[in-house]
Amino acid sequence: MKGSGWMCMNTDRHTKPGAGNDKGFTLVELLVTFVLLSIFMVAATQVVASATNIYFRVRNENYGQQVSGILMDKMRSLIAGCEYTAEITPEIDDPTLAVGTSNSITLYDRTGTKIRIYKEVPANRIAIKYFEVTSGENTFEETDWRFDEKTYMDFEVESLSFTWANGSNKETPLKDTDPSPVYPPDVVKVELKLHSSNYGDYVTTEYMEMYNHEKTDP
């Protein structure tokens, strides 16, 4: 009514979307969440396990490489500098130390001293025998040289093999006049296998040439 002090008020209440509907997660949502979490955890575990395996494999190989590098460097220094002529040929020995393997080589080093590099058993280490030398009135007794045990870093020498790289044997070594050998007659193939109960196996092969020699006449 006109002039009246009464005012018309809209008493309709408008509810905001989602208000009063906070009921938490449903059972299906919880199950889906747990399944997804499980998948993520399994995937993460596999990634960590794979990374761990790679780490240990690389570490073990690195240790084996360090040990074999030290052993090979020593043998190479002796073999590379040894005397090699048509008359004096280093002998690659078979026998006694380990049946079935050519695990020792006998040669004369750059000083003219007769030496033998061999695998020592049962220690499973590499040893170098320096034979007795007489120089004038002085006599140097036979002695065996060995690496310090710490050098091996828990590895042992499972096998050590010396063979002529060109495939010949010590009874009939190839000469420079032989037709097209794959390797010169003064190259020795050295195969070394290391074993460790903690780090596994490491195998390496090197070809070592003797530089202190006289070529045979063609």
mmCIF file of C-alpha atoms in Angstrom:
data_model
loop_
_atom_site.group_PDB
_atom_site.id
_atom_site.type_symbol
_atom_site.label_atom_id
_atom_site.label_comp_id
_atom_site.label_asym_id
_atom_site.label_seq_id
_atom_site.Cartn_x
_atom_site.Cartn_y
_atom_site.Cartn_z
ATOM 1 C CA MET A 1 0.000 0.000 0.000
ATOM 2 C CA LYS A 2 1.371 3.310 -1.046
ATOM 3 C CA GLY A 3 2.925 5.319 1.747
ATOM 4 C CA SER A 4 3.091 2.348 4.005
ATOM 5 C CA GLY A 5 6.265 1.803 6.040
ATOM 6 C CA TRP A 6 6.334 -1.835 5.263
ATOM 7 C CA MET A 7 9.010 -3.079 2.896
ATOM 8 C CA CYS A 8 8.831 -6.234 0.903
ATOM 9 C CA MET A 9 11.825 -8.455 1.623
ATOM 10 C CA ASN A 10 12.910 -11.385 -0.492
ATOM 11 C CA THR A 11 13.127 -14.291 1.869
ATOM 12 C CA ASP A 12 14.333 -16.863 -0.715
ATOM 13 C CA ARG A 13 17.693 -18.339 0.287
ATOM 14 C CA HIS A 14 20.202 -19.186 -2.463
ATOM 15 C CA THR A 15 22.568 -22.050 -1.659
ATOM 16 C CA LYS A 16 26.129 -21.800 -2.955
ATOM 17 C CA PRO A 17 27.162 -24.650 -5.208
ATOM 18 C CA GLY A 18 28.831 -27.396 -3.224
ATOM 19 C CA ALA A 19 28.010 -25.906 0.139
ATOM 20 C CA GLY A 20 26.975 -28.487 2.687
ATOM 21 C CA ASN A 21 28.229 -31.316 0.426
ATOM 22 C CA ASP A 22 31.604 -31.935 2.133
ATOM 23 C CA LYS A 23 31.305 -35.646 2.772
ATOM 24 C CA GLY A 24 35.058 -36.635 2.318
ATOM 25 C CA PHE A 25 36.421 -39.408 0.071
ATOM 26 C CA THR A 26 34.262 -42.238 -1.045
ATOM 27 C CA LEU A 27 35.448 -45.843 -0.739
ATOM 28 C CA VAL A 28 36.116 -46.041 -4.483
ATOM 29 C CA GLU A 29 38.248 -42.912 -4.375
ATOM 30 C CA LEU A 30 40.280 -44.309 -1.478
ATOM 31 C CA LEU A 31 40.855 -47.574 -3.311
ATOM 32 C CA VAL A 32 41.974 -45.764 -6.459
ATOM 33 C CA THR A 33 44.320 -43.598 -4.391
ATOM 34 C CA PHE A 34 45.913 -46.621 -2.712
ATOM 35 C CA VAL A 35 46.306 -48.413 -6.041
ATOM 36 C CA LEU A 36 48.034 -45.398 -7.590
ATOM 37 C CA LEU A 37 50.311 -45.013 -4.573
ATOM 38 C CA SER A 38 51.224 -48.698 -4.770
ATOM 39 C CA ILE A 39 52.072 -48.377 -8.456
ATOM 40 C CA PHE A 40 54.247 -45.341 -7.810
ATOM 41 C CA MET A 41 56.031 -47.080 -4.916
ATOM 42 C CA VAL A 42 56.738 -50.210 -6.980
ATOM 43 C CA ALA A 43 58.050 -48.084 -9.846
ATOM 44 C CA ALA A 44 60.240 -46.068 -7.479
ATOM 45 C CA THR A 45 61.597 -49.263 -5.894
ATOM 46 C CA GLN A 46 62.498 -50.680 -9.300
ATOM 47 C CA VAL A 47 64.256 -47.471 -10.292
ATOM 48 C CA VAL A 48 66.255 -47.432 -7.052
ATOM 49 C CA ALA A 49 67.124 -51.135 -7.379
ATOM 50 C CA SER A 50 68.220 -50.657 -10.981
ATOM 51 C CA ALA A 51 70.355 -47.650 -10.079
ATOM 52 C CA THR A 52 71.903 -49.572 -7.178
ATOM 53 C CA ASN A 53 72.755 -52.538 -9.414
ATOM 54 C CA ILE A 54 74.368 -50.229 -11.958
ATOM 55 C CA TYR A 55 76.395 -48.548 -9.217
ATOM 56 C CA PHE A 56 77.736 -51.834 -7.825
ATOM 57 C CA ARG A 57 78.452 -53.198 -11.311
ATOM 58 C CA VAL A 58 80.417 -50.093 -12.258
ATOM 59 C CA ARG A 59 82.221 -50.093 -8.903
ATOM 60 C CA ASN A 60 83.186 -53.771 -9.189
ATOM 61 C CA GLU A 61 84.404 -53.314 -12.747
ATOM 62 C CA ASN A 62 86.391 -50.260 -11.703
ATOM 63 C CA TYR A 63 88.113 -52.201 -8.901
ATOM 64 C CA GLY A 64 88.923 -55.081 -11.252
ATOM 65 C CA GLN A 65 90.271 -52.661 -13.840
ATOM 66 C CA GLN A 66 92.527 -50.985 -11.279
ATOM 67 C CA VAL A 67 94.023 -54.277 -10.090
ATOM 68 C CA SER A 68 94.507 -55.738 -13.565
ATOM 69 C CA GLY A 69 96.026 -52.456 -14.740
ATOM 70 C CA ILE A 70 98.695 -52.583 -12.034
ATOM 71 C CA LEU A 71 99.512 -56.249 -12.723
ATOM 72 C CA MET A 72 99.564 -55.826 -16.499
ATOM 73 C CA ASP A 73 101.745 -52.714 -16.326
ATOM 74 C CA LYS A 74 104.383 -54.609 -14.351
ATOM 75 C CA MET A 75 104.365 -57.591 -16.703
ATOM 76 C CA ARG A 76 104.409 -55.326 -19.762
ATOM 77 C CA SER A 77 107.471 -53.446 -18.520
ATOM 78 C CA LEU A 78 109.368 -56.733 -18.203
ATOM 79 C CA ILE A 79 108.168 -58.366 -21.411
ATOM 80 C CA ALA A 80 108.566 -55.256 -23.572
ATOM 81 C CA GLY A 81 112.175 -54.801 -22.485
ATOM 82 C CA CYS A 82 113.289 -58.417 -22.628
ATOM 83 C CA GLU A 83 115.887 -59.803 -25.018
ATOM 84 C CA TYR A 84 114.506 -61.449 -28.131
ATOM 85 C CA THR A 85 116.739 -62.885 -30.856
ATOM 86 C CA ALA A 86 116.712 -65.892 -33.118
ATOM 87 C CA GLU A 87 118.839 -67.729 -30.559
ATOM 88 C CA ILE A 88 117.350 -66.432 -27.300
ATOM 89 C CA THR A 89 113.596 -66.775 -27.360
ATOM 90 C CA PRO A 90 111.499 -66.344 -24.207
ATOM 91 C CA GLU A 91 110.069 -69.655 -23.092
ATOM 92 C CA ILE A 92 106.370 -69.958 -22.426
ATOM 93 C CA ASP A 93 106.133 -72.750 -19.887
ATOM 94 C CA ASP A 94 103.307 -75.264 -19.372
ATOM 95 C CA PRO A 95 103.304 -77.320 -16.335
ATOM 96 C CA THR A 96 103.705 -77.674 -12.676
ATOM 97 C CA LEU A 97 102.230 -74.472 -11.338
ATOM 98 C CA ALA A 98 98.735 -75.074 -12.668
ATOM 99 C CA VAL A 99 97.935 -78.046 -14.856
ATOM 100 C CA GLY A 100 96.509 -77.210 -18.245
ATOM 101 C CA THR A 101 97.547 -73.554 -18.469
ATOM 102 C CA SER A 102 100.625 -71.775 -19.784
ATOM 103 C CA ASN A 103 100.794 -69.626 -16.719
ATOM 104 C CA SER A 104 104.452 -68.635 -16.704
ATOM 105 C CA ILE A 105 106.963 -67.070 -19.030
ATOM 106 C CA THR A 106 110.747 -67.189 -18.681
ATOM 107 C CA LEU A 107 112.873 -64.483 -20.272
ATOM 108 C CA TYR A 108 115.923 -62.246 -19.932
ATOM 109 C CA ASP A 109 115.125 -58.681 -18.956
ATOM 110 C CA ARG A 110 116.870 -55.559 -20.265
ATOM 111 C CA THR A 111 119.696 -56.043 -17.747
ATOM 112 C CA GLY A 112 120.337 -59.586 -18.937
ATOM 113 C CA THR A 113 118.881 -61.109 -15.778
ATOM 114 C CA LYS A 114 116.941 -64.315 -16.226
ATOM 115 C CA ILE A 115 113.445 -63.963 -14.763
ATOM 116 C CA ARG A 116 110.195 -65.865 -14.670
ATOM 117 C CA ILE A 117 106.720 -64.347 -14.357
ATOM 118 C CA TYR A 118 104.258 -66.865 -12.996
ATOM 119 C CA LYS A 119 101.084 -67.481 -11.043
ATOM 120 C CA GLU A 120 101.883 -68.519 -7.510
ATOM 121 C CA VAL A 121 99.685 -71.203 -5.951
ATOM 122 C CA PRO A 122 97.931 -71.695 -3.622
ATOM 123 C CA ALA A 123 98.238 -67.954 -2.918
ATOM 124 C CA ASN A 124 96.785 -67.184 -6.375
ATOM 125 C CA ARG A 125 99.041 -64.196 -6.800
ATOM 126 C CA ILE A 126 101.535 -63.112 -9.435
ATOM 127 C CA ALA A 127 105.200 -63.561 -8.561
ATOM 128 C CA ILE A 128 108.393 -62.704 -10.404
ATOM 129 C CA LYS A 129 111.410 -64.943 -9.895
ATOM 130 C CA TYR A 130 114.835 -63.386 -10.401
ATOM 131 C CA PHE A 131 117.341 -66.175 -10.950
ATOM 132 C CA GLU A 132 120.815 -66.127 -9.468
ATOM 133 C CA VAL A 133 123.156 -63.699 -11.174
ATOM 134 C CA THR A 134 126.947 -63.708 -11.002
ATOM 135 C CA SER A 135 128.716 -60.516 -11.936
ATOM 136 C CA GLY A 136 132.461 -60.640 -11.474
ATOM 137 C CA GLU A 137 133.080 -61.540 -7.864
ATOM 138 C CA ASN A 138 129.525 -60.689 -6.838
ATOM 139 C CA THR A 139 126.715 -63.227 -6.745
ATOM 140 C CA PHE A 140 123.102 -62.164 -6.367
ATOM 141 C CA GLU A 141 120.973 -64.953 -4.974
ATOM 142 C CA GLU A 142 117.715 -66.105 -6.492
ATOM 143 C CA THR A 143 114.730 -64.198 -5.155
ATOM 144 C CA ASP A 144 110.986 -63.919 -5.694
ATOM 145 C CA TRP A 145 109.312 -60.529 -5.978
ATOM 146 C CA ARG A 146 105.621 -60.072 -5.131
ATOM 147 C CA PHE A 147 103.073 -57.280 -5.051
ATOM 148 C CA ASP A 148 101.821 -56.084 -1.688
ATOM 149 C CA GLU A 149 98.620 -57.898 -0.695
ATOM 150 C CA LYS A 150 96.689 -54.604 -0.625
ATOM 151 C CA THR A 151 97.355 -54.244 -4.341
ATOM 152 C CA TYR A 152 94.839 -56.996 -5.064
ATOM 153 C CA MET A 153 91.898 -55.259 -3.314
ATOM 154 C CA ASP A 154 90.319 -58.610 -2.351
ATOM 155 C CA PHE A 155 90.866 -60.095 -5.833
ATOM 156 C CA GLU A 156 92.899 -63.201 -6.553
ATOM 157 C CA VAL A 157 94.423 -64.431 -9.791
ATOM 158 C CA GLU A 158 92.145 -67.197 -11.009
ATOM 159 C CA SER A 159 94.093 -67.771 -14.206
ATOM 160 C CA LEU A 160 97.122 -66.352 -15.998
ATOM 161 C CA SER A 161 98.048 -67.385 -19.510
ATOM 162 C CA PHE A 162 100.965 -66.538 -21.809
ATOM 163 C CA THR A 163 100.818 -67.614 -25.462
ATOM 164 C CA TRP A 164 102.422 -66.453 -28.684
ATOM 165 C CA ALA A 165 100.029 -64.062 -30.376
ATOM 166 C CA ASN A 166 100.770 -65.516 -33.809
ATOM 167 C CA GLY A 167 99.605 -68.951 -32.678
ATOM 168 C CA SER A 168 102.994 -70.651 -32.722
ATOM 169 C CA ASN A 169 104.430 -72.620 -29.837
ATOM 170 C CA LYS A 170 107.805 -72.488 -28.132
ATOM 171 C CA GLU A 171 109.108 -75.497 -30.094
ATOM 172 C CA THR A 172 108.426 -73.928 -33.507
ATOM 173 C CA PRO A 173 108.227 -70.142 -33.121
ATOM 174 C CA LEU A 174 107.451 -68.170 -36.248
ATOM 175 C CA LYS A 175 110.223 -66.042 -37.726
ATOM 176 C CA ASP A 176 110.138 -62.727 -39.547
ATOM 177 C CA THR A 177 110.557 -64.594 -42.845
ATOM 178 C CA ASP A 178 107.348 -66.600 -42.378
ATOM 179 C CA PRO A 179 104.550 -65.470 -44.715
ATOM 180 C CA SER A 180 102.134 -62.852 -43.380
ATOM 181 C CA PRO A 181 101.722 -63.715 -39.694
ATOM 182 C CA VAL A 182 98.811 -61.887 -38.101
ATOM 183 C CA TYR A 183 101.155 -60.763 -35.326
ATOM 184 C CA PRO A 184 104.941 -60.395 -35.394
ATOM 185 C CA PRO A 185 106.828 -63.298 -33.811
ATOM 186 C CA ASP A 186 107.826 -61.159 -30.829
ATOM 187 C CA VAL A 187 104.307 -60.470 -29.522
ATOM 188 C CA VAL A 188 103.009 -62.299 -26.451
ATOM 189 C CA LYS A 189 99.312 -62.617 -25.684
ATOM 190 C CA VAL A 190 98.683 -62.273 -21.950
ATOM 191 C CA GLU A 191 95.305 -63.291 -20.544
ATOM 192 C CA LEU A 192 94.473 -62.502 -16.934
ATOM 193 C CA LYS A 193 91.336 -63.452 -15.013
ATOM 194 C CA LEU A 194 90.699 -62.041 -11.548
ATOM 195 C CA HIS A 195 88.105 -63.305 -9.098
ATOM 196 C CA SER A 196 86.660 -61.834 -5.911
ATOM 197 C CA SER A 197 83.881 -63.211 -3.733
ATOM 198 C CA ASN A 198 82.748 -59.618 -3.185
ATOM 199 C CA TYR A 199 83.308 -58.029 -6.585
ATOM 200 C CA GLY A 200 82.935 -60.906 -9.043
ATOM 201 C CA ASP A 201 85.194 -61.657 -12.028
ATOM 202 C CA TYR A 202 87.254 -59.400 -14.243
ATOM 203 C CA VAL A 203 88.945 -60.649 -17.423
ATOM 204 C CA THR A 204 91.439 -58.759 -19.551
ATOM 205 C CA THR A 205 93.700 -59.595 -22.487
ATOM 206 C CA GLU A 206 96.719 -57.645 -23.710
ATOM 207 C CA TYR A 207 99.217 -58.093 -26.521
ATOM 208 C CA MET A 208 102.744 -57.201 -25.437
ATOM 209 C CA GLU A 209 105.504 -56.643 -27.961
ATOM 210 C CA MET A 210 109.176 -57.152 -27.180
ATOM 211 C CA TYR A 211 111.175 -54.160 -28.362
ATOM 212 C CA ASN A 212 114.674 -55.129 -27.254
ATOM 213 C CA HIS A 213 115.425 -57.639 -29.991
ATOM 214 C CA GLU A 214 117.207 -58.252 -33.265
ATOM 215 C CA LYS A 215 115.214 -59.049 -36.380
ATOM 216 C CA THR A 216 116.248 -62.148 -38.292
ATOM 217 C CA ASP A 217 117.677 -61.561 -41.759
ATOM 218 C CA PRO A 218 115.201 -62.040 -44.632
#
